[in-house]
Short mmCIF file of C-alpha atoms and ligand atoms in Angstrom, two decimals:
data_model
loop_
_atom_site.label_atom_id
_atom_site.label_comp_id
_atom_site.label_asym_id
_atom_site.label_seq_id
_atom_site.Cartn_x
_atom_site.Cartn_y
_atom_site.Cartn_z
CA MET A 1 172.10 40.65 0.48
CA LYS A 2 170.12 38.36 2.76
CA ILE A 3 171.57 36.81 5.91
CA LEU A 4 170.31 33.70 7.60
CA ASN A 5 171.60 32.18 10.83
CA VAL A 6 171.99 28.45 11.40
CA GLU A 7 171.20 28.07 15.09
CA LEU A 8 173.44 25.47 16.67
CA GLY A 9 174.47 27.02 19.99
CA ASP A 10 178.18 27.83 20.01
CA ARG A 11 178.49 26.29 16.54
CA SER A 12 175.96 28.71 14.99
CA TYR A 13 176.96 30.48 11.77
CA PRO A 14 175.60 32.87 9.16
CA ILE A 15 174.72 32.16 5.54
CA TYR A 16 175.11 35.20 3.28
CA ILE A 17 173.05 35.13 0.07
CA GLY A 18 173.19 37.67 -2.75
CA SER A 19 174.87 38.93 -5.87
CA GLY A 20 178.38 40.47 -5.86
CA LEU A 21 179.34 38.99 -2.49
CA LEU A 22 182.70 37.80 -3.77
CA GLU A 23 183.60 41.43 -4.52
CA ASP A 24 183.29 42.38 -0.85
CA ALA A 25 186.32 41.16 1.13
CA LYS A 26 184.80 41.88 4.54
CA ILE A 27 182.10 39.23 4.18
CA ILE A 28 184.75 36.53 4.10
CA THR A 29 187.52 38.10 6.16
CA SER A 30 185.25 38.97 9.08
CA HIS A 31 185.09 35.20 9.69
CA ILE A 32 188.83 34.57 9.41
CA LYS A 33 190.79 34.70 12.65
CA THR A 34 193.90 33.00 11.25
CA LYS A 35 196.95 34.29 9.32
CA THR A 36 196.90 31.59 6.66
CA ILE A 37 194.16 30.49 4.28
CA CYS A 38 194.09 27.31 2.26
CA ILE A 39 191.75 27.50 -0.71
CA VAL A 40 190.49 24.06 -1.71
CA SER A 41 188.95 23.99 -5.18
CA ASN A 42 188.93 21.87 -8.31
CA THR A 43 190.53 22.30 -11.72
CA THR A 44 187.34 23.72 -13.30
CA VAL A 45 186.18 26.15 -10.62
CA SER A 46 189.66 27.39 -9.74
CA LYS A 47 190.22 28.51 -13.36
CA LEU A 48 187.06 30.59 -13.16
CA TYR A 49 187.19 32.12 -9.69
CA ILE A 50 190.37 31.57 -7.69
CA GLU A 51 192.22 34.68 -8.90
CA ASN A 52 189.30 36.82 -7.84
CA ILE A 53 189.26 35.28 -4.38
CA LYS A 54 193.02 35.58 -3.99
CA ASN A 55 192.90 39.27 -4.91
CA LEU A 56 190.17 39.74 -2.36
CA LEU A 57 192.26 38.16 0.40
CA GLY A 58 195.17 40.59 -0.07
CA ASP A 59 197.43 40.29 2.97
CA TYR A 60 196.82 36.73 4.08
CA GLN A 61 199.26 33.95 3.30
CA VAL A 62 197.31 31.87 0.77
CA VAL A 63 197.92 28.20 -0.02
CA GLU A 64 196.06 26.39 -2.82
CA ALA A 65 194.99 22.75 -2.96
CA ILE A 66 193.37 22.07 -6.34
CA ILE A 67 191.87 18.62 -6.78
CA ASP A 68 190.63 16.94 -9.97
CA ASP A 69 187.05 17.58 -11.04
CA GLY A 70 184.46 14.84 -10.52
CA GLU A 71 182.64 12.67 -8.01
CA GLU A 72 185.19 9.91 -8.66
CA PHE A 73 187.85 12.16 -7.09
CA LYS A 74 185.91 12.59 -3.84
CA ASN A 75 188.22 10.03 -2.32
CA TYR A 76 191.09 9.41 0.02
CA ASN A 77 193.75 10.33 -2.58
CA SER A 78 192.34 13.83 -3.02
CA LEU A 79 191.95 14.21 0.74
CA ASN A 80 195.54 13.13 1.26
CA TYR A 81 196.65 15.61 -1.39
CA ILE A 82 195.00 18.40 0.64
CA TYR A 83 196.76 17.23 3.84
CA THR A 84 200.07 17.20 1.92
CA LYS A 85 199.56 20.75 0.65
CA LEU A 86 198.76 21.88 4.20
CA LEU A 87 201.81 20.16 5.68
CA GLU A 88 204.22 21.21 2.88
CA ASN A 89 203.23 24.80 3.55
CA GLN A 90 203.67 24.49 7.33
CA CYS A 91 199.98 25.13 7.90
CA ASN A 92 198.92 24.70 11.50
CA ARG A 93 195.86 25.60 13.53
CA ASP A 94 196.44 29.17 12.38
CA THR A 95 194.89 28.22 9.04
CA THR A 96 191.34 28.52 7.68
CA ILE A 97 190.19 26.35 4.79
CA LEU A 98 188.06 28.01 2.11
CA ALA A 99 186.01 25.51 0.12
CA LEU A 100 185.44 27.00 -3.33
CA GLY A 101 183.34 24.73 -5.53
CA GLY A 102 180.34 22.43 -5.76
CA GLY A 103 179.31 19.74 -3.30
CA VAL A 104 182.30 17.53 -4.03
CA VAL A 105 184.79 20.23 -3.08
CA GLY A 106 182.67 21.35 -0.11
CA ASP A 107 182.37 17.85 1.33
CA ILE A 108 186.04 16.94 0.96
CA ALA A 109 187.39 20.34 2.07
CA GLY A 110 185.04 20.23 5.07
CA TYR A 111 186.32 16.80 6.02
CA ALA A 112 189.93 17.94 5.59
CA ALA A 113 189.11 20.82 7.97
CA ALA A 114 187.41 18.46 10.43
CA SER A 115 190.33 16.05 10.55
CA PHE A 116 193.52 18.11 9.99
CA LEU A 117 195.13 18.69 13.41
CA ARG A 118 191.80 17.48 14.90
CA GLY A 119 189.95 20.41 13.40
CA ILE A 120 190.69 23.78 11.85
CA PRO A 121 188.13 26.44 10.81
CA PHE A 122 186.54 26.44 7.37
CA ILE A 123 184.28 28.58 5.22
CA GLN A 124 182.03 27.35 2.45
CA ILE A 125 181.82 29.25 -0.85
CA PRO A 126 179.46 26.96 -2.78
CA THR A 127 179.36 27.45 -6.55
CA THR A 128 176.55 25.16 -7.77
CA ILE A 129 172.84 25.52 -6.97
CA LEU A 130 172.96 22.11 -5.35
CA ALA A 131 175.81 23.13 -3.08
CA GLN A 132 174.20 26.49 -2.30
CA VAL A 133 170.88 25.01 -1.19
CA ASP A 134 172.05 21.75 0.27
CA SER A 135 175.58 20.47 0.73
CA SER A 136 177.18 23.66 2.10
CA VAL A 137 174.60 23.95 4.89
CA GLY A 138 174.32 21.56 7.81
CA GLY A 139 177.84 20.31 8.41
CA LYS A 140 177.90 16.91 6.74
CA THR A 141 181.40 16.46 5.35
CA GLY A 142 183.13 13.43 3.92
CA ILE A 143 184.51 11.33 1.11
CA ASN A 144 183.47 8.19 -0.76
CA HIS A 145 184.92 4.74 -0.23
CA LEU A 146 185.18 2.24 -3.08
CA LEU A 147 182.50 0.24 -1.28
CA GLY A 148 180.07 3.11 -0.72
CA LYS A 149 179.31 6.80 -1.21
CA ASN A 150 179.93 9.23 1.68
CA MET A 151 180.98 6.35 3.93
CA ILE A 152 183.83 8.23 5.65
CA GLY A 153 183.09 11.60 7.18
CA ALA A 154 182.23 13.85 10.09
CA PHE A 155 179.61 16.32 11.19
CA TYR A 156 181.60 19.55 11.19
CA GLN A 157 180.08 23.01 10.88
CA PRO A 158 181.69 25.87 8.92
CA GLN A 159 182.30 29.40 10.27
CA ALA A 160 180.16 30.87 7.51
CA VAL A 161 178.61 30.08 4.12
CA VAL A 162 178.97 32.72 1.39
CA ILE A 163 176.52 32.22 -1.47
CA ASP A 164 177.21 34.50 -4.43
CA LEU A 165 174.61 34.11 -7.18
CA ASP A 166 176.98 35.49 -9.82
CA VAL A 167 179.00 32.28 -9.97
CA LEU A 168 175.93 30.39 -11.20
CA LYS A 169 176.19 32.13 -14.59
CA THR A 170 178.92 29.69 -15.66
CA LEU A 171 176.92 26.56 -14.73
CA ASP A 172 175.52 24.48 -17.58
CA ASN A 173 171.76 23.84 -17.89
CA ARG A 174 171.97 20.26 -16.67
CA GLN A 175 173.64 21.33 -13.44
CA VAL A 176 171.03 24.06 -12.96
CA SER A 177 168.21 21.51 -13.25
CA ALA A 178 169.99 19.09 -10.93
CA GLY A 179 170.20 21.81 -8.28
CA LEU A 180 166.53 22.65 -8.73
CA ALA A 181 165.67 19.04 -7.82
CA GLU A 182 166.84 19.67 -4.24
CA VAL A 183 164.91 22.95 -4.18
CA ILE A 184 161.70 21.17 -5.22
CA LYS A 185 162.44 18.65 -2.46
CA TYR A 186 162.17 21.39 0.19
CA GLY A 187 158.74 22.40 -1.11
CA LEU A 188 157.59 18.79 -1.09
CA ILE A 189 158.73 17.93 2.44
CA TRP A 190 158.04 21.20 4.21
CA ASP A 191 156.21 24.03 2.52
CA GLU A 192 153.29 23.83 0.11
CA ALA A 193 153.31 27.59 -0.53
CA PHE A 194 156.95 27.33 -1.56
CA PHE A 195 156.04 24.47 -3.90
CA GLU A 196 153.39 26.73 -5.47
CA TYR A 197 155.95 29.50 -5.83
CA LEU A 198 158.18 27.05 -7.72
CA GLU A 199 155.28 26.03 -9.96
CA LYS A 200 154.77 29.68 -10.88
CA ASN A 201 158.42 30.53 -11.39
CA ILE A 202 160.17 27.43 -12.64
CA ASP A 203 160.78 28.95 -16.09
CA ASN A 204 162.37 32.06 -14.58
CA LEU A 205 164.51 29.89 -12.36
CA LYS A 206 165.79 27.82 -15.28
CA LYS A 207 166.83 31.13 -16.87
CA LEU A 208 168.66 32.07 -13.64
CA ASP A 209 166.52 35.10 -12.93
CA PHE A 210 168.39 36.47 -9.89
CA GLU A 211 165.43 37.87 -7.99
CA HIS A 212 163.64 34.52 -7.97
CA LEU A 213 166.86 32.63 -7.50
CA GLU A 214 167.75 34.60 -4.38
CA ASN A 215 164.28 33.92 -2.95
CA ILE A 216 164.41 30.18 -3.50
CA ILE A 217 167.98 29.77 -2.28
CA PHE A 218 167.09 31.70 0.86
CA ARG A 219 163.96 29.64 1.54
CA SER A 220 165.76 26.36 0.82
CA CYS A 221 168.59 27.24 3.21
CA GLU A 222 166.05 28.39 5.78
CA ILE A 223 164.25 25.04 5.67
CA LYS A 224 167.49 23.08 5.77
CA ALA A 225 168.80 25.22 8.66
CA LYS A 226 165.59 24.66 10.62
CA VAL A 227 165.69 20.89 10.15
CA VAL A 228 169.41 20.72 10.96
CA SER A 229 169.09 22.79 14.11
CA GLU A 230 166.40 20.41 15.34
CA ASP A 231 168.39 17.28 14.54
CA GLU A 232 172.03 18.02 13.72
CA LYS A 233 173.24 14.40 13.67
CA GLU A 234 170.24 12.82 11.93
CA SER A 235 168.73 10.77 14.70
CA GLY A 236 165.21 11.72 13.59
CA ILE A 237 163.63 14.42 11.48
CA ARG A 238 166.75 15.26 9.43
CA ALA A 239 166.12 12.05 7.47
CA ILE A 240 163.19 13.68 5.65
CA LEU A 241 165.78 15.69 3.70
CA ASN A 242 166.36 12.36 2.01
CA LEU A 243 163.10 12.43 0.02
CA GLY A 244 163.76 10.78 -3.34
CA HIS A 245 167.28 9.80 -2.30
CA THR A 246 166.75 6.11 -1.44
CA PHE A 247 165.58 5.58 -5.01
CA GLY A 248 167.96 8.20 -6.37
CA HIS A 249 171.10 6.74 -4.82
CA ALA A 250 170.10 3.30 -6.15
CA ILE A 251 169.76 4.78 -9.65
CA GLU A 252 173.16 6.50 -9.41
CA ASN A 253 174.74 3.36 -8.04
CA CYS A 254 173.25 0.98 -10.64
CA LEU A 255 173.89 3.20 -13.66
CA GLY A 256 177.42 4.04 -12.47
CA TYR A 257 178.19 7.36 -10.78
CA GLY A 258 178.22 10.27 -13.19
CA LYS A 259 175.85 8.80 -15.81
CA TRP A 260 172.91 10.63 -14.26
CA LEU A 261 173.66 13.66 -12.12
CA HIS A 262 172.70 13.31 -8.46
CA GLY A 263 169.86 15.83 -8.82
CA GLU A 264 168.51 13.99 -11.87
CA ALA A 265 168.40 10.72 -9.96
CA VAL A 266 166.74 12.50 -7.02
CA GLY A 267 164.14 14.07 -9.36
CA CYS A 268 163.19 10.64 -10.65
CA GLY A 269 163.36 9.24 -7.10
CA MET A 270 160.88 11.86 -5.91
CA VAL A 271 158.44 10.74 -8.62
CA LEU A 272 158.78 7.14 -7.38
CA ALA A 273 158.23 8.25 -3.76
CA ALA A 274 155.19 10.25 -4.89
CA LYS A 275 153.79 7.18 -6.69
CA MET A 276 154.07 5.14 -3.50
CA SER A 277 152.49 8.00 -1.52
CA LEU A 278 149.62 8.08 -4.03
CA ALA A 279 149.09 4.33 -3.58
CA HIS A 280 148.84 4.90 0.20
CA GLY A 281 146.31 7.67 -0.25
CA TRP A 282 148.82 10.15 1.19
CA LEU A 283 148.86 12.15 -2.05
CA SER A 284 145.78 12.78 -4.16
CA VAL A 285 145.72 12.08 -7.91
CA SER A 286 145.94 15.79 -8.66
CA GLU A 287 148.78 16.34 -6.14
CA PHE A 288 150.71 13.48 -7.71
CA ALA A 289 150.23 15.06 -11.14
CA ARG A 290 151.54 18.39 -9.82
CA VAL A 291 154.67 16.75 -8.40
CA LYS A 292 155.41 14.94 -11.64
CA ASN A 293 154.70 17.99 -13.73
CA LEU A 294 157.00 20.32 -11.78
CA ILE A 295 159.85 17.81 -11.84
CA SER A 296 159.41 17.39 -15.58
CA ARG A 297 159.25 21.16 -16.17
CA ALA A 298 162.55 21.50 -14.31
CA ASN A 299 163.99 19.31 -17.12
CA LEU A 300 164.54 16.39 -14.78
CA PRO A 301 163.83 12.76 -15.73
CA ILE A 302 160.52 11.38 -14.47
CA ASP A 303 160.83 7.87 -15.91
CA LYS A 304 162.92 5.27 -14.15
CA PRO A 305 165.92 4.05 -16.17
CA ASN A 306 166.04 0.42 -17.11
CA ILE A 307 167.60 -1.35 -14.10
CA ALA A 308 167.11 -5.00 -13.10
CA TYR A 309 164.81 -5.31 -10.07
CA GLN A 310 167.27 -7.21 -7.87
CA ASP A 311 170.10 -4.78 -8.60
CA PHE A 312 167.83 -1.88 -7.69
CA ILE A 313 166.77 -3.48 -4.39
CA ASP A 314 170.35 -4.46 -3.49
CA ALA A 315 171.41 -0.86 -4.03
CA MET A 316 168.52 0.41 -1.89
CA LYS A 317 169.61 -1.90 0.92
CA LEU A 318 172.81 0.17 1.29
CA ASP A 319 170.83 3.21 2.42
CA LYS A 320 171.86 4.73 5.77
CA LYS A 321 168.23 5.11 6.93
CA ASN A 322 167.67 1.36 6.94
CA LYS A 323 167.27 -0.50 10.23
CA ASP A 324 167.33 -4.25 10.82
CA LYS A 325 167.89 -4.81 7.09
CA GLU A 326 164.55 -3.15 6.31
CA ILE A 327 164.42 -0.42 3.70
CA TYR A 328 163.01 2.83 5.10
CA LEU A 329 161.55 5.32 2.65
CA VAL A 330 160.73 8.99 2.90
CA LEU A 331 157.18 9.38 1.61
CA GLN A 332 154.89 12.33 1.22
CA LYS A 333 151.97 13.23 3.41
CA GLY A 334 150.40 15.74 1.10
CA ILE A 335 152.51 18.41 -0.56
CA GLY A 336 154.56 20.03 2.20
CA GLY A 337 154.69 17.03 4.55
CA ALA A 338 156.84 13.91 4.79
CA ILE A 339 157.43 10.84 6.94
CA VAL A 340 160.14 8.21 7.17
CA THR A 341 158.47 4.82 7.08
CA ASN A 342 158.73 1.12 6.41
CA ASP A 343 154.94 0.91 6.29
CA TYR A 344 154.60 -0.66 2.85
CA SER A 345 154.57 -4.22 1.57
CA SER A 346 157.45 -5.77 -0.34
CA SER A 347 155.10 -6.49 -3.28
CA GLU A 348 154.22 -2.81 -3.39
CA LEU A 349 157.89 -1.88 -3.68
CA GLU A 350 158.40 -4.62 -6.25
CA ASN A 351 155.53 -3.33 -8.41
CA LEU A 352 156.85 0.19 -8.17
CA ILE A 353 160.33 -0.75 -9.28
CA LYS A 354 159.23 -3.19 -11.95
CA GLY A 355 156.46 -0.89 -13.19
N1 NAD B 1 177.11 17.40 2.67
C1 NAD B 1 175.84 17.33 2.32
O1 NAD B 1 174.93 17.54 3.13
C2 NAD B 1 175.51 17.02 0.90
C3 NAD B 1 174.20 17.21 0.44
C4 NAD B 1 173.95 16.99 -0.91
C5 NAD B 1 174.98 16.58 -1.75
N2 NAD B 1 176.23 16.39 -1.26
C6 NAD B 1 177.34 15.98 -2.14
O2 NAD B 1 177.51 16.98 -3.12
C7 NAD B 1 178.08 16.40 -4.29
C8 NAD B 1 177.34 16.92 -5.49
O3 NAD B 1 177.51 18.32 -5.55
P1 NAD B 1 177.40 19.12 -6.93
O4 NAD B 1 176.13 18.76 -7.61
O5 NAD B 1 177.67 20.54 -6.62
O6 NAD B 1 178.54 18.47 -7.82
P2 NAD B 1 180.04 18.89 -8.16
O7 NAD B 1 180.73 19.45 -6.99
O8 NAD B 1 180.65 17.73 -8.84
O9 NAD B 1 179.83 20.07 -9.22
C9 NAD B 1 179.20 19.78 -10.45
C10 NAD B 1 180.06 20.25 -11.65
O10 NAD B 1 179.95 21.66 -11.79
C11 NAD B 1 181.24 22.24 -11.85
N3 NAD B 1 181.10 23.57 -11.26
C12 NAD B 1 180.94 23.89 -9.96
N4 NAD B 1 180.69 25.19 -9.84
C13 NAD B 1 180.70 25.71 -11.09
C14 NAD B 1 180.49 27.01 -11.61
N5 NAD B 1 180.16 28.04 -10.83
N6 NAD B 1 180.59 27.19 -12.95
C15 NAD B 1 180.87 26.14 -13.75
N7 NAD B 1 181.04 24.89 -13.34
C16 NAD B 1 180.97 24.69 -12.01
C17 NAD B 1 182.12 21.29 -11.08
O11 NAD B 1 183.48 21.46 -11.43
C18 NAD B 1 181.54 19.96 -11.51
O12 NAD B 1 182.05 19.58 -12.76
C19 NAD B 1 177.98 14.90 -4.10
O13 NAD B 1 179.25 14.39 -3.79
C20 NAD B 1 177.05 14.73 -2.92
O14 NAD B 1 177.32 13.58 -2.16
C21 NAD B 1 176.51 16.60 0.04
ZN1 ZN B 2 170.78 15.25 -2.56
#
């Protein structure tokens, strides 16, 4: 097992990474100071893993709040259902929420924890690669509104994150690739050597080789933890974690959520960002080819779907990084470096999106 600390003063917490962690009660219970636990999960993940977790928790009073599976259920109704379960079971501040699932469950359970009784403790047990390397770390919690994704939420840090590799065995190949998109992102924005490691080992990673998987999850969490501890509330550098996302969110939004997985849209978005970086001379021709090649080898789409230009731009205008109605992009400065910029012309963006 590897342990990593997210350094945020009195809100610091450990991330445990390894295989078999959900067999060892102490890892979770050492972070629980309450008598009651509410496990928040969804209909798919709970069938696979909730009995195991409940057995592990032995003497605690355990309440379950199981929400429907899907991004479309990351909404106020599901959140309200969690509050109802907590209130029906007389849960008070003597309750810890355990988020057992992918990013949807983690985000909504985290927001329930942030807002119920003005804040109760929570622990993340992420069960997708995407959630293990990204959404469970850093304290962004929230739900979608009909008018926009992740529009309601809070920064709220967990007590601990428990990443057990074993749960990844039940993920389908598409979800594995979608998670790898965020992993590639860390190499692109921060660490060229890590990018090279991914180039060498992408086939092993697609096969869920645990040794390599543990290494890349650790390094991804380490990079995210570093960025988050420098800029917890995203007033500066944290925005580079958004590489590929301005384009990616627009793709998800225009195609309709769920058509492409988030990681697939981000993979394609990172190719678009790389193209723009190439045009600026910030990536060389061979670096651009490497970016595209790795994303393609991860079984992620590299060609933009057919979306009308104006729809694409309108969707990009909803991005949270934008200021004064200008679209800010995260672009590459070489492999392993990134900047947030509006230093491009509108015709350049138009050519990119129409091209
Ligand atoms: N808070 C953040 O910083 C942050 C960062 C990135 C993404 N997100 C959010 O995360 C969400 C996406 O997360 P996701 O990709 O994990 O999606 P998800 O939570 O929808 O999970 C994907 C699918 O895999 C299933 N699943 C989960 N674990 C499984 C397992 N072990 N075995 C089999 N099936 C399993 C789920 O039931 C679901 O059908 C989005 O809502 C996004 O906004 C948040
Ligand atoms: Zn993402």
